[in-house]
XYZ file of C-alpha atoms in Angstrom:
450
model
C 283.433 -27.336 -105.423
C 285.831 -29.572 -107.057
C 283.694 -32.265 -109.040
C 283.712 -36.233 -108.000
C 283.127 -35.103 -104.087
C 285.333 -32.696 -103.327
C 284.574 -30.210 -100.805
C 284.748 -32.837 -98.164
C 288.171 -33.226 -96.935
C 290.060 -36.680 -96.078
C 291.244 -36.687 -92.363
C 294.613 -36.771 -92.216
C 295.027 -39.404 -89.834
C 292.566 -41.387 -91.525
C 294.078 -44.816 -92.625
C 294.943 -45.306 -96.308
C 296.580 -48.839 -95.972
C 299.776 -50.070 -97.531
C 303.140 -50.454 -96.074
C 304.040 -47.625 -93.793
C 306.426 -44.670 -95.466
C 304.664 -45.133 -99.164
C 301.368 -43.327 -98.206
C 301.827 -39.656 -98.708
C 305.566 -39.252 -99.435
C 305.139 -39.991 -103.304
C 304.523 -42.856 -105.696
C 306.938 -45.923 -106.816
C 306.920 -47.367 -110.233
C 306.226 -50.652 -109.692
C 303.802 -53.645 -108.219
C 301.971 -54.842 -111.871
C 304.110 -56.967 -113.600
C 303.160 -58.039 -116.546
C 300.245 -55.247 -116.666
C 301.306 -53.745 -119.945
C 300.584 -57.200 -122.278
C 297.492 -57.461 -119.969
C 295.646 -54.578 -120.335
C 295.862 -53.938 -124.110
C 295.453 -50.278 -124.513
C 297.651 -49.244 -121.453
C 301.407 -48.427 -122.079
C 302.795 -48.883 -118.770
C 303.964 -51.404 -116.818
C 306.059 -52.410 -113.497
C 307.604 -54.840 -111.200
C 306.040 -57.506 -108.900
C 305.637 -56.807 -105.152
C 305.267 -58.847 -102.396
C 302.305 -58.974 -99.853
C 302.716 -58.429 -96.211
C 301.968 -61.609 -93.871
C 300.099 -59.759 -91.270
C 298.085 -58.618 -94.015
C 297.610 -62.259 -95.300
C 297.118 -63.476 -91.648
C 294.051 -61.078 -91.725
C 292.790 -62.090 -94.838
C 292.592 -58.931 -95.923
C 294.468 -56.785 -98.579
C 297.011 -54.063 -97.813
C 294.560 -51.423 -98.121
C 292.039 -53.497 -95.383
C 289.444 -54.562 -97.564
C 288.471 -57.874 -97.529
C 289.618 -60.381 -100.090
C 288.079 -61.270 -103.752
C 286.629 -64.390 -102.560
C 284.408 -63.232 -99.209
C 283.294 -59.624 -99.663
C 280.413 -59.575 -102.032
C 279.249 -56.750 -103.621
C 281.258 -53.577 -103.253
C 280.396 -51.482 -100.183
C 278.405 -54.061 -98.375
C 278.801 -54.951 -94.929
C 281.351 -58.027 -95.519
C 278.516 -60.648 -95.651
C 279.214 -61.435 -98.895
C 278.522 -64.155 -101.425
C 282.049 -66.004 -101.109
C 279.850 -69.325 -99.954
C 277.959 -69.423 -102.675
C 280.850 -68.311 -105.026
C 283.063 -71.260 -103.574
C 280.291 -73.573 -103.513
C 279.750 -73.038 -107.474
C 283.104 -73.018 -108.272
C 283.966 -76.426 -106.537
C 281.555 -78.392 -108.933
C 283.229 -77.307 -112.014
C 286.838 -77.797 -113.286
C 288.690 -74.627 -113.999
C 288.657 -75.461 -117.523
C 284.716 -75.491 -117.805
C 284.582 -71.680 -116.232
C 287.620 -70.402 -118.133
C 286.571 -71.821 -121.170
C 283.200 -70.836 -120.734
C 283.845 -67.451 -119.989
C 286.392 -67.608 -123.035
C 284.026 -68.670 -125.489
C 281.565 -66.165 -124.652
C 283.818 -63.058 -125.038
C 285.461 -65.020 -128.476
C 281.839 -64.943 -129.478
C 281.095 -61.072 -128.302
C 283.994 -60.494 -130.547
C 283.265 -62.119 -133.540
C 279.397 -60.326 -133.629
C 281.173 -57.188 -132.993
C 283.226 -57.765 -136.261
C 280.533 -58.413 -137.812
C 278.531 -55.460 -137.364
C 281.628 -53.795 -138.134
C 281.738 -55.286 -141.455
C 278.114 -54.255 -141.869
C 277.669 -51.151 -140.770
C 279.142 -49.643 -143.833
C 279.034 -45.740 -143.652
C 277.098 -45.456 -140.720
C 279.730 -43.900 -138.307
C 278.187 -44.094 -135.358
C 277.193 -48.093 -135.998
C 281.109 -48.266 -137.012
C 281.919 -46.839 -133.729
C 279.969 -48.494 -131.835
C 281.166 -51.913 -132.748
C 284.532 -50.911 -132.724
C 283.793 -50.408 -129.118
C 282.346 -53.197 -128.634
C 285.185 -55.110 -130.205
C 288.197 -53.397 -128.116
C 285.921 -54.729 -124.910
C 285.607 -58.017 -125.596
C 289.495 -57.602 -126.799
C 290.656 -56.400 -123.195
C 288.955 -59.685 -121.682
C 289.780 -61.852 -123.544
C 293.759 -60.494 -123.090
C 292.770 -59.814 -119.174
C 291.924 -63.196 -118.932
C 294.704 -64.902 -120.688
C 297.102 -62.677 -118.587
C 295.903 -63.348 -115.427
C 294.970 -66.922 -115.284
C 298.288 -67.563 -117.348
C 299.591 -70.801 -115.648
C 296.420 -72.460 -117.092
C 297.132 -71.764 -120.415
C 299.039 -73.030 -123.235
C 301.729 -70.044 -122.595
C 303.204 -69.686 -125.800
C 299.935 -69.528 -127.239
C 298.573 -67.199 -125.062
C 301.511 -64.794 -125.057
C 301.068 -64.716 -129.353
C 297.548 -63.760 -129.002
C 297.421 -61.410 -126.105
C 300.270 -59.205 -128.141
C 298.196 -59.056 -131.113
C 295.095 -58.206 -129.006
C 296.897 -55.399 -127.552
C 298.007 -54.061 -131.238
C 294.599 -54.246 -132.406
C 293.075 -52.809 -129.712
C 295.566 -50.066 -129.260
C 294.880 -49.045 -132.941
C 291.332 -48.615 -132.928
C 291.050 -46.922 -129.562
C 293.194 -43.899 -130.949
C 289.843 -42.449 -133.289
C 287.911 -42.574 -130.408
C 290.576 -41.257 -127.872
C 291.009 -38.103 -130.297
C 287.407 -37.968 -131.147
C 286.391 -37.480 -126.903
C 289.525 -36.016 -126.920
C 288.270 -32.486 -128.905
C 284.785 -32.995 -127.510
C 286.398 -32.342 -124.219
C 288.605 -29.424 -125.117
C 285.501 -27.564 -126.943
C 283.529 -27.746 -123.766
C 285.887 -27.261 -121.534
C 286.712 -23.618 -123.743
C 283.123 -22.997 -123.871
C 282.654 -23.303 -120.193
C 285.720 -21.081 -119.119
C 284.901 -18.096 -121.463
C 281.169 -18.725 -121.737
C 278.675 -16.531 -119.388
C 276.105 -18.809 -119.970
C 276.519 -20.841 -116.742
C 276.829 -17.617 -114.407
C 275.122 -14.884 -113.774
C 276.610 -11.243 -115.399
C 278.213 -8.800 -112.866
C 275.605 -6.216 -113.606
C 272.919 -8.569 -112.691
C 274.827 -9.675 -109.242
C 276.271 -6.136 -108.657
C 271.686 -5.124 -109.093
C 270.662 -7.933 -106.730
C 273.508 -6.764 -104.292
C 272.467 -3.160 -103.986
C 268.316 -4.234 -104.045
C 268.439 -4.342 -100.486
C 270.236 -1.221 -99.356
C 267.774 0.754 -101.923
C 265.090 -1.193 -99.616
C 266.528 0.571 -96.521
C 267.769 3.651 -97.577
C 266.467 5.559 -94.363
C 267.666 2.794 -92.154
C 270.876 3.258 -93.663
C 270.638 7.281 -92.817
C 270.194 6.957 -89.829
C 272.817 4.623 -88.880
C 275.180 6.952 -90.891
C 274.337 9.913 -88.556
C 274.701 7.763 -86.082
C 278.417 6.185 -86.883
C 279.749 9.087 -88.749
C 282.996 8.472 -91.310
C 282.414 4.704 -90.885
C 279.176 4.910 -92.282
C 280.438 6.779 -94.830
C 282.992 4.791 -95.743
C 280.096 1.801 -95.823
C 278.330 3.867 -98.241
C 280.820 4.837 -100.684
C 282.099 0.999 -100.743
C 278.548 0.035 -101.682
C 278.163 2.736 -104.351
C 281.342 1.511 -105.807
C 280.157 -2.527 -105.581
C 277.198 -0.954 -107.657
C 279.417 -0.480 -110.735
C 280.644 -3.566 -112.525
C 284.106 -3.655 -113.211
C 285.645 -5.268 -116.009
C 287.911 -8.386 -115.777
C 291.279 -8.041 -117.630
C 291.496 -11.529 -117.529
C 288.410 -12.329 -118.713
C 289.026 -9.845 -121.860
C 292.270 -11.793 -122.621
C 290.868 -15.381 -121.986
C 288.164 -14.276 -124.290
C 290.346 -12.819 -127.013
C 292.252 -15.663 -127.693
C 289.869 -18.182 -126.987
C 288.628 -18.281 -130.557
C 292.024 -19.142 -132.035
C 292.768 -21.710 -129.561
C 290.092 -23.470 -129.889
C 290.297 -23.524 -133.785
C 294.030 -24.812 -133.298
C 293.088 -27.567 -131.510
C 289.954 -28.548 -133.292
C 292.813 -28.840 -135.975
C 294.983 -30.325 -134.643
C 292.731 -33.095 -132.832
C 290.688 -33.525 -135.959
C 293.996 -34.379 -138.104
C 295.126 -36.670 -135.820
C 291.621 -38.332 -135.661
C 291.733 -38.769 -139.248
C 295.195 -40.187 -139.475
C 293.770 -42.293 -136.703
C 291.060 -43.351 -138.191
C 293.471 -44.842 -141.588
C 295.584 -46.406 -139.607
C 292.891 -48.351 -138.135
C 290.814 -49.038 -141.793
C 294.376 -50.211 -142.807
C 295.175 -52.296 -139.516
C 291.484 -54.073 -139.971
C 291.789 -54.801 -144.096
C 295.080 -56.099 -143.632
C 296.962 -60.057 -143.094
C 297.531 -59.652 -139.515
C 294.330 -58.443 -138.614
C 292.705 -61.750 -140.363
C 295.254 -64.086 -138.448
C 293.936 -62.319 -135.199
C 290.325 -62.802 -136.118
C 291.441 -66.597 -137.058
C 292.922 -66.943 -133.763
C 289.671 -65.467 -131.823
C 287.517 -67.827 -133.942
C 289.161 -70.999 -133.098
C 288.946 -69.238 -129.380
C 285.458 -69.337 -129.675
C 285.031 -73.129 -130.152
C 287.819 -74.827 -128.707
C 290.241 -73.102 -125.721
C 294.015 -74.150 -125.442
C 294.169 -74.849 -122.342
C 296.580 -76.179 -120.379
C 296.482 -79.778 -119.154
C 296.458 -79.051 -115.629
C 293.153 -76.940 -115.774
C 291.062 -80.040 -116.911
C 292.650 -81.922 -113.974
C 291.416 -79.145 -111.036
C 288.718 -77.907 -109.968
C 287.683 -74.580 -110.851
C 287.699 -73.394 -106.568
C 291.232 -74.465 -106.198
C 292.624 -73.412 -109.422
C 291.094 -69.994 -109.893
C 290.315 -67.725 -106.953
C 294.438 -68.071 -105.647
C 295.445 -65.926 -109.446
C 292.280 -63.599 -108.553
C 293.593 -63.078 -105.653
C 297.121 -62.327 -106.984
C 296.036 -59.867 -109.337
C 293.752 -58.258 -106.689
C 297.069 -58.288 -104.170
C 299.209 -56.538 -106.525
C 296.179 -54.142 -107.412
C 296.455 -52.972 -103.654
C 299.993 -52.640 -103.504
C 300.386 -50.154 -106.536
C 297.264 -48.046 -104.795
C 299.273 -48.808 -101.922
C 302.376 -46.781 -103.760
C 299.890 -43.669 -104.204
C 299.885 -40.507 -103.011
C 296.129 -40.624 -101.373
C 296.826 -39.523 -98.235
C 297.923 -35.959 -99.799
C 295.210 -36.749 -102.742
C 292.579 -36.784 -100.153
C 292.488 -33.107 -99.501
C 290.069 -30.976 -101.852
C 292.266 -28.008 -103.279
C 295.968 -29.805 -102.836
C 297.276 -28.513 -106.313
C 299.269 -31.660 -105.949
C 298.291 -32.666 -109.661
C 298.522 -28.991 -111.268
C 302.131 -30.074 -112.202
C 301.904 -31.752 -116.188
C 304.287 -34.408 -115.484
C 304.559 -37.527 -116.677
C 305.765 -39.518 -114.521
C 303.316 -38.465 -111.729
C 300.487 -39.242 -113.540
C 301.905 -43.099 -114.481
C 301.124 -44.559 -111.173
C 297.891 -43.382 -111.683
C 297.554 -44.984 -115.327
C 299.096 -48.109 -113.920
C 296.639 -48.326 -111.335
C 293.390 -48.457 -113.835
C 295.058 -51.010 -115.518
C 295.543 -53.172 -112.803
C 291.556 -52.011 -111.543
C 290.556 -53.424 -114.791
C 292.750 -56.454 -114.176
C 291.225 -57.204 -110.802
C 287.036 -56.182 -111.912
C 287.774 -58.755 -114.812
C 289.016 -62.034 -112.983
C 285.964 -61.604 -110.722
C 284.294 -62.024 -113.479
C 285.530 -65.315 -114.369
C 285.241 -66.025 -111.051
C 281.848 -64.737 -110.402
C 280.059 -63.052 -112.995
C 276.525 -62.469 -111.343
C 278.189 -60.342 -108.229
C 280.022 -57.529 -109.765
C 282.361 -55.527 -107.240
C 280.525 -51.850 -107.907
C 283.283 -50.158 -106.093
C 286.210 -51.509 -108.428
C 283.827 -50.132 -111.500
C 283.266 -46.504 -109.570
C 287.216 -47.200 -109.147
C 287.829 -47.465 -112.712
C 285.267 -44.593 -113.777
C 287.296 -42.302 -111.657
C 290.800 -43.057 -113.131
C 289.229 -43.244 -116.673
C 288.287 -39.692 -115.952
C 291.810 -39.073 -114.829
C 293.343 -40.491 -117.760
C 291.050 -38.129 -119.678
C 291.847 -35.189 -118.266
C 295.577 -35.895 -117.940
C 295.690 -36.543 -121.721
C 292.950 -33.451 -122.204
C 296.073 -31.001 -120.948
C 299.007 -32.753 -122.886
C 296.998 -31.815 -125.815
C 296.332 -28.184 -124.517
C 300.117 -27.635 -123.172
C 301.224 -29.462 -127.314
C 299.117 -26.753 -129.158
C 300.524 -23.786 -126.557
C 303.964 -25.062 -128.073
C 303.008 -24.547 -131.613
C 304.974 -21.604 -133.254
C 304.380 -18.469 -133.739
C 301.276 -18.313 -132.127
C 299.590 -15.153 -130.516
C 300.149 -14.196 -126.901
C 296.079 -14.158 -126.027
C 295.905 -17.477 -127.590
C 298.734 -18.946 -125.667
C 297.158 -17.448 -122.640
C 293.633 -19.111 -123.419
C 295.652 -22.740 -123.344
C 297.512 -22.151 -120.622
C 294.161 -21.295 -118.367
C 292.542 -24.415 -120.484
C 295.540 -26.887 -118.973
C 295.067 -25.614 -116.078
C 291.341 -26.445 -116.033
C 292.422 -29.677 -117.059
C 294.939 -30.454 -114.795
C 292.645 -29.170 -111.757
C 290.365 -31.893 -113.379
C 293.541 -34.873 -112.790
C 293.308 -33.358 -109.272
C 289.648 -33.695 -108.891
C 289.972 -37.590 -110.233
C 292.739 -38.452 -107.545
C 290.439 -37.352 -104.516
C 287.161 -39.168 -106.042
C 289.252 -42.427 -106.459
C 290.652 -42.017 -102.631
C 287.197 -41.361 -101.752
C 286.139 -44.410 -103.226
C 288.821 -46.566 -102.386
C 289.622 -45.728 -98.909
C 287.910 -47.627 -96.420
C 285.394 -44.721 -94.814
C 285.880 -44.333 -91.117
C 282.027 -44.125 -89.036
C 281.199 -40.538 -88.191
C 281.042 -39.860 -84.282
C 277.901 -39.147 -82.954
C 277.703 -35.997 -80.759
């Protein structure tokens, strides 16, 4: 069963949202502008869309869920906290909450430099804070991005670029690091016999049961004549085990392959993890950390965001970002992607996998204005959204990785082989992500009662 929920299949009349003739006929580039300098450690980007004005009439997004501002918590019924949400945000100007919510993640940053700074050889500590840096990073940038008008723009635009290099810099050790850990047990799982049972032992608890009714079985054989016999010699030969050539090859070359690419991916991890001692120790790293500190005390903010309030201001650019989120899902392939088994992702290419990409971004964009917004109701079904296209990311970088080491020279046929099953694995994995994204996203249609 394919992992994330497959096994149960998306009806195909089943509604998937989005203006008609872009479900299931392919993917555009497009509906995130300006997602790229948002989302720091994303490298694609798109044009702007527009939003349909029966949709809008509604007050729902393209893909029929209800807007940012009146369905609570993800997967409720649609009685939501938007009251309460409005109510709160009415009392404050919109440059108390995005100052606020500014300040804190300046702050988150800072610590997390700190305990970069103090960690010293502890690797793990190290890591840890680095992660803990590139997340209060991507807020901080998400949050400039998207409530842009009420910021100082120039300002904003400086910062948010040299979030994005910083960021991008230090999440390359860890992306090469999960990378390998990945690739190891994905090799250890497809040539391994440790997860399933040995053909001898099936091909024994097979035959148990005829041995158990041996003179059952002789009588029906006098019985039924040459089709008994034919039953008989079919389960003597089941008895035997038979060897798997494929299993012989995948095995053979295994070894090497994984040794290439624990060389490969542990190179590049160290190169990685220079570039990023180098990137931290040096001038522009320090202006960066200069700009986050005066962040942390004092916002520039536009003058306009002291003048309104905070429910007037803010939930219209949530909304924006969470429009433009549903127009690039809109632009997917889900209606295809909702069938277990499609093979529609088996294909490494690029391009088909940069919707996808563009789509976590703008997830990420959406989850992170509702938390400006609304920090103490978090929308559970954008994070399960972003979980699944994280683990498509994964995967889809897993197998460029696998299909880059089959295209080393001069390698040996078995361990070219072993790669090519390993991106397949991995690409079967992209698949897998695509239908437990549609199953998450995709409003769920009540089951008929017999």
């Amino acid at each position: 069963m394919t992992p994330g929920g497959a096994g149960v299949a998306q009806r195909h009349d089943q509604p998937t949202g989005g203006p008609a003739g872009l479900i299931g006929t392919g993917y555009e580039l497009g509906g995130a502008r300006g997602a790229r300098s948002a989302v720091v450690d994303g490298p694609y980007g798109g044009d702007d869309g527009t939003h349909g004005p029966d949709d809008a009439s509604r007050g729902r997004d393209g893909d029929g869920r209800r807007s940012l501002m009146t369905h609570g918590s993800a997967g409720d019924d649609g009685t939501g906290p938007g009251g309460d949400i409005s109510t709160a945000l009415a009392a404050r100007t919109a440059e108390e909450v995005l100052a606020g919510y500014l300040h804190q993640q300046s702050a988150d940053f800072l610590r997390s430099l700190r305990l970069h700074r103090e960690s010293g050889s502890d690797a793990e500590g190290a890591g840890e804070a680095a992660r803990q840096l590139r997340r209060a990073a991507r807020r901080i940038s998400a949050t400039l991005h998207t409530f842009h008008p009420l910021t100082e723009e120039a300002w904003a635009d400086q910062l948010r670029s040299e979030l994005g290099w910083l960021s991008g810099t230090l999440a390359r050790e860890q992306a090469c690091a999960a990378r390998r850990e990945r690739l190891m047990a994905a090799l250890q799982r497809l040539t391994g016999r440790g997860e399933r049972p040995d053909r001898s032992d099936r091909s024994e608890r097979q035959s148990r049961p005829d041995r158990g009714k041996r003179g059952e079985r002789t009588t029906t054989s006098s019985a039924t004549g040459p089709a008994a016999s034919t039953a008989g010699t079919s389960t003597a030969t089941s008895s035997t085990p038979a060897a798997d050539p494929d299993d012989g090859a995948l095995a053979a070359g295994a070894a090497r392959a994984g040794a290439l690419l624990d060389r490969q991916l542990t190179l590049a991890r160290t190169r990685a993890h220079s570039a990023a001692l180098q990137a931290l120790g040096s001038s522009r790293f320090h202006a960066v950390a200069d700009s986050v500190a005066v962040l942390a005390s004092e916002a520039p903010l536009a003058r306009t965001a002291a003048e309104r309030s905070a429910g007037e201001a803010l939930p219209p650019l949530a909304e924006q970002a969470h429009r433009r989120l549903a127009e690039a899902v809109a632009a997917l392939p889900l209606s295809r992607a909702g069938y277990p088994y499609n093979a529609a992702a088996l294909s490494a290419d690029q391009r088909q996998d940069a919707p996808w990409h563009q789509v976590r971004m703008l997830v990420r964009l959406s989850r992170y204005a509702r938390e400006v917004i609304a920090p103490e109701y978090a929308d559970t079904r954008l994070a399960e959204a972003g979980r699944a296209l994280e683990w498509h990311r994964d995967a889809a970088e897993a197998a460029a990785a696998a299909a880059a080491a089959a295209r080393t020279p001069r390698i040996a046929p078995a361990t070219a082989y072993a790669l090519g099953v390993l991106h397949a694995d991995q690409r079967h994995e992209v698949e897998a992500a695509r239908f437990a994204f549609g199953r998450v996203w995709l409003p769920r249609t009540p089951e008929r009662k017999s």
